[in-house]
CSV table of C-alpha atoms in Angstrom, one decimal:
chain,number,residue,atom,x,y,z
A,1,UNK,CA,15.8,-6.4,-10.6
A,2,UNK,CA,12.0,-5.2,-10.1
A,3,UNK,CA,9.4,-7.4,-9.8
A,4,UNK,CA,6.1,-7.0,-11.2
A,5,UNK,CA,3.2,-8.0,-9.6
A,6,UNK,CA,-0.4,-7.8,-11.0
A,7,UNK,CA,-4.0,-9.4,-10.1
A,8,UNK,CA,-7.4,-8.9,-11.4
A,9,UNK,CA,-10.0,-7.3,-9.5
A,10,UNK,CA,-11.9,-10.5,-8.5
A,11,UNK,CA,-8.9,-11.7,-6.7
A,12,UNK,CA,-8.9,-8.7,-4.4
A,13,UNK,CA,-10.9,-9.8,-1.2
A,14,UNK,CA,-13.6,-7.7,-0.3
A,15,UNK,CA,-14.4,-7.7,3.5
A,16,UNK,CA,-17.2,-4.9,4.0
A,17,UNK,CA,-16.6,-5.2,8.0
A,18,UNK,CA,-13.0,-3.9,7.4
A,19,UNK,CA,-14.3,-1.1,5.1
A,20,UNK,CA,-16.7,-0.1,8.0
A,21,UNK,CA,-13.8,-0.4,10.5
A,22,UNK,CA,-12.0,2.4,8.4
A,23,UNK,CA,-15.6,4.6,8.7
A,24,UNK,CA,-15.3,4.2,12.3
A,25,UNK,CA,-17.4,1.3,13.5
A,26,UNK,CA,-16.5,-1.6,15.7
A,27,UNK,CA,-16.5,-5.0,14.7
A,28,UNK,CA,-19.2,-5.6,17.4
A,29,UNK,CA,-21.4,-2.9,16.1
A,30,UNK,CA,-21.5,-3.0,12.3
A,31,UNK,CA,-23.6,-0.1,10.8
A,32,UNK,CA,-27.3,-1.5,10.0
A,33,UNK,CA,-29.6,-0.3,7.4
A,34,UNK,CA,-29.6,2.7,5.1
A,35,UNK,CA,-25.6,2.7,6.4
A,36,UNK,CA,-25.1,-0.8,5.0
A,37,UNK,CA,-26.8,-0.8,1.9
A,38,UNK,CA,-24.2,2.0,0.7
A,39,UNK,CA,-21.9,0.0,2.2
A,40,UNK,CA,-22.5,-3.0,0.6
A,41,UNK,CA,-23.4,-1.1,-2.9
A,42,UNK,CA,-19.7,1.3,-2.6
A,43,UNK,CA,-17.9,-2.1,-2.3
A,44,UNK,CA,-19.4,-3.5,-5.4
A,45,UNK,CA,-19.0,-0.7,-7.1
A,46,UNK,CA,-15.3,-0.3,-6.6
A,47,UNK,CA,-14.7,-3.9,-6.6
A,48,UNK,CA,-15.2,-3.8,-10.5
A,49,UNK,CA,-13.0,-0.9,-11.1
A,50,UNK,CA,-9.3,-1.9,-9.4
A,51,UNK,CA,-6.6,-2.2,-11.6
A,52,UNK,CA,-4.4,-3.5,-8.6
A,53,UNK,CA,-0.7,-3.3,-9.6
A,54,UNK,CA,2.7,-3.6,-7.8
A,55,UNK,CA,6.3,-3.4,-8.4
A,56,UNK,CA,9.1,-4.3,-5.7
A,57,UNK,CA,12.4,-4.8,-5.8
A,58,UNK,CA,15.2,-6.0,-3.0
A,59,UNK,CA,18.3,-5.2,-2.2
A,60,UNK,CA,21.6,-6.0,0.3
A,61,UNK,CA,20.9,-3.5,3.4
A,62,UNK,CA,24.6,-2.1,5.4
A,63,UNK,CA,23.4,-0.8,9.1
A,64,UNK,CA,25.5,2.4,9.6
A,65,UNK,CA,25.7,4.5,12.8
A,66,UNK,CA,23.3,6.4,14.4
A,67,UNK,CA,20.0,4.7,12.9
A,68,UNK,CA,21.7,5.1,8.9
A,69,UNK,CA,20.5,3.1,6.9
A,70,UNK,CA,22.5,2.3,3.6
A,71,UNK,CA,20.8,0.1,0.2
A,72,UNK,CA,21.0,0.8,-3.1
A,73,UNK,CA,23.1,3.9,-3.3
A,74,UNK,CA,20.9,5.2,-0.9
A,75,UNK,CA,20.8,6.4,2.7
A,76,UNK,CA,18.1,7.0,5.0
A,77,UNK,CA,18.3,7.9,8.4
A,78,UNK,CA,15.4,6.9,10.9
A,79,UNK,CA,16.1,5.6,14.4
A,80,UNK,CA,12.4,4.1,14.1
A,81,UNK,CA,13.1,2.2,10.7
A,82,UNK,CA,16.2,0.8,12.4
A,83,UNK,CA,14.5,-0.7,15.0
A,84,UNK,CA,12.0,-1.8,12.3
A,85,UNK,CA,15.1,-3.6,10.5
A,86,UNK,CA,16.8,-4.4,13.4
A,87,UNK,CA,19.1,-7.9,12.0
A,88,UNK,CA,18.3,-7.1,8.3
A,89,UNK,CA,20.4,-7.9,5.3
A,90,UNK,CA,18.2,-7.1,2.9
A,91,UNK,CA,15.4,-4.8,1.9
A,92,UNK,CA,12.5,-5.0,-0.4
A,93,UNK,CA,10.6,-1.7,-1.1
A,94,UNK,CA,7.6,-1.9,-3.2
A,95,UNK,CA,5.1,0.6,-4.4
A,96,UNK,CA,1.3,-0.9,-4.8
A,97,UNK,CA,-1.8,0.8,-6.4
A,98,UNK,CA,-5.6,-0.1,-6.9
A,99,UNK,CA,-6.0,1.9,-10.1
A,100,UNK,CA,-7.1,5.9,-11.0
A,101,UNK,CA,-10.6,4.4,-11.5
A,102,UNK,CA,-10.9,4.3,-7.8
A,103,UNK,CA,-10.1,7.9,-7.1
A,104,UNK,CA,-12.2,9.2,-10.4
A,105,UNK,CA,-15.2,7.2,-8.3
A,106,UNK,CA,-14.3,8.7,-5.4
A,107,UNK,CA,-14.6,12.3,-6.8
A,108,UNK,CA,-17.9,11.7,-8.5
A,109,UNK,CA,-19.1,10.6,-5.4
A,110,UNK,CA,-18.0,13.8,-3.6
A,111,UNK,CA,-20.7,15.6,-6.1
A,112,UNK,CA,-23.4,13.8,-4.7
A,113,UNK,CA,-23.6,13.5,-1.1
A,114,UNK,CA,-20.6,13.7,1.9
A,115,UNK,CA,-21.9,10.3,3.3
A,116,UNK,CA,-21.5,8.4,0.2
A,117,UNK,CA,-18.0,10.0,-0.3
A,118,UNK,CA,-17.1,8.9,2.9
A,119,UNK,CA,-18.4,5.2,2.4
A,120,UNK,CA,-16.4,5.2,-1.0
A,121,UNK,CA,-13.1,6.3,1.1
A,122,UNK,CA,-13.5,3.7,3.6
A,123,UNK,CA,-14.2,1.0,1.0
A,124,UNK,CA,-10.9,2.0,-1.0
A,125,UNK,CA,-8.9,2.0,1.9
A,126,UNK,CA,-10.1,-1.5,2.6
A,127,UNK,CA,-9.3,-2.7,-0.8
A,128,UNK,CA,-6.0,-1.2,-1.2
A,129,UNK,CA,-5.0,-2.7,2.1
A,130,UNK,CA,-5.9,-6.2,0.8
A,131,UNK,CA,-4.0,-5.7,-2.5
A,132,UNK,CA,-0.9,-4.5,0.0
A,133,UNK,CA,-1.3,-7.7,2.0
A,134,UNK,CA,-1.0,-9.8,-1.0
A,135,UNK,CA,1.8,-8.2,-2.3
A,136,UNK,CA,3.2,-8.2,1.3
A,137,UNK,CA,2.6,-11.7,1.2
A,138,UNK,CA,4.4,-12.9,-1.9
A,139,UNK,CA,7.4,-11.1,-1.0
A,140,UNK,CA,7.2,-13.0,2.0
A,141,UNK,CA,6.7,-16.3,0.2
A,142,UNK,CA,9.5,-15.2,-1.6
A,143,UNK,CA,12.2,-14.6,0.9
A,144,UNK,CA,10.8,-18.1,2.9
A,145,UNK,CA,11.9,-19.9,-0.1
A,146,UNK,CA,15.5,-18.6,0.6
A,147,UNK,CA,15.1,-19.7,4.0
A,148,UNK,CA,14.8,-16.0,4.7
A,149,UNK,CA,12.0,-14.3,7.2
A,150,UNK,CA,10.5,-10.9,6.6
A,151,UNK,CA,9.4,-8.2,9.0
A,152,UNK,CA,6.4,-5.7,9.2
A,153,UNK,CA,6.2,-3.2,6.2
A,154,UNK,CA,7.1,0.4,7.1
A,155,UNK,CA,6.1,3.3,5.3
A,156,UNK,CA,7.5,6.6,4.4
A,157,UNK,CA,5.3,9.0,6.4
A,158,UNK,CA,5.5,7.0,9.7
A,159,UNK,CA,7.2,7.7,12.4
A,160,UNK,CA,10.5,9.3,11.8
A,161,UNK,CA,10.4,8.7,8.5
A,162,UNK,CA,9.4,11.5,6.4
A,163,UNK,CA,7.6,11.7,3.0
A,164,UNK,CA,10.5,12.9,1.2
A,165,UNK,CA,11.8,9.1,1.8
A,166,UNK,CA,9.0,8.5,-1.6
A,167,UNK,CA,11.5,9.8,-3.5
A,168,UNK,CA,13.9,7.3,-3.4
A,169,UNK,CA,10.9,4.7,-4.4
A,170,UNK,CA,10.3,6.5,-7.1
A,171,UNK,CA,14.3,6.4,-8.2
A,172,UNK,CA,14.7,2.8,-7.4
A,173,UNK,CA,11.5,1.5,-9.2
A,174,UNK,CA,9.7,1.7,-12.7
A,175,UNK,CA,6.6,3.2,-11.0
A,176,UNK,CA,5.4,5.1,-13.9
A,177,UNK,CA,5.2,1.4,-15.7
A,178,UNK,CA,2.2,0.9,-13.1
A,179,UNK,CA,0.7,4.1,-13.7
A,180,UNK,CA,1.9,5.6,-10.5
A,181,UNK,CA,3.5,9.3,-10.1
A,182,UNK,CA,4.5,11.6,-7.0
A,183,UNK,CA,3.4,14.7,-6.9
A,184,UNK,CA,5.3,17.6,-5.9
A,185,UNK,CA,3.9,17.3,-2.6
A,186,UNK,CA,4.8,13.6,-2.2
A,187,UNK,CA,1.3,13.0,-2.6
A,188,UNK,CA,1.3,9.7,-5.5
A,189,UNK,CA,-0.9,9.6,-8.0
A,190,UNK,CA,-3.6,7.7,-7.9
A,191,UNK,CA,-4.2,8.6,-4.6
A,192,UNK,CA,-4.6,4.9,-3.5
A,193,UNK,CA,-1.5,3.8,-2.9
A,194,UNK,CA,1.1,2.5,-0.7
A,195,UNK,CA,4.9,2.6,-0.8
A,196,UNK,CA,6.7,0.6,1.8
A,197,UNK,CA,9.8,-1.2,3.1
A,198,UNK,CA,9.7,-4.6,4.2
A,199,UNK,CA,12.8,-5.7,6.0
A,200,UNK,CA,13.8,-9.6,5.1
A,201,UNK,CA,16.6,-11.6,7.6
């Protein structure tokens, strides 16, 4: 049975020394100035226009032969996913978005200038990671209360594991109920999201 999982956009962290990370700056050498004003106004910007939303679902996982992997009627074969799920009996996959609002900002910052495009990129990818880590993190909650561990989430895309894999998110979960398609091109729509598998002992 799918989970929902929803929070409002004040519960999402903002961290703008993670966005900057994601433009390419250390952690010991933050941008200064001009940099981090746009910085600091992207992230406020954005901040007030997530819709962060999440769906998941888990189910009994069968280790085949030769890196196959068997859940729900489905198979996937990925010698890297294995080792990923390596003592696995069950598997959640989720699918996580921050909202279309993000990537209709995104756009309308591409009309004005490269740099402030590139500042609204790195401050999406910063908030759609701390949406993902707090869906991450209530599935772990979850399978704890079992008595259950989880490993690290794997994405379709990594690895051996192609992007046709997105498909079988898309079967297995009400995605469109969070707003969220794929595209032909396994790109999903809005563009700021994440589907993963998170393997639970």
């Amino acid at each position: 049975m799918a989970v929902f999982f929803y929070k409002r956009a004040s519960e999402i962290p903002c961290d703008e020394a993670e966005a900057a990370r994601y433009l390419g700056y250390a952690k010991t050498a933050l941008p200064q100035g001009e940099v981090a004003a746009l910085l600091h106004s992207c992230c406020g910007e954005l901040h007030r226009l997530l819709a962060p939303q999440g769906v998941f679902a888990v189910f009994p996982l069968v280790h085949g032969s030769g890196g196959t992997l068997e859940f729900a009627g489905c198979t996937v074969q990925s010698a890297d996913l294995e080792r990923n799920l390596a003592g696995c009996s069950q598997l959640a996959l989720f699918a996580a978005t921050i909202g279309p609002q993000v990537d209709a900002c995104i756009r309308r910052a591409q009309l004005e200038s490269r740099a402030k495009a590139a500042v609204m990129q790195g401050a999406a990818a910063m908030f759609t990671e701390n949406f993902v880590e707090l869906l991450n993190a209530h599935i772990r909650q979850q399978a704890a209360a079992e008595g259950r561990k989880t490993h690290p989430r794997y994405s379709p895309g990594y690895g051996d594991v192609p992007l046709s894999v997105q498909r079988i998110f898309f079967s297995l979960l009400p995605c469109s109920r969070i707003g969220l398609t794929l595209m032909d091109t396994l790109i999903m729509a809005p563009e700021k999201s994440v589907t993963a598998f998170v393997g639970i002992e």
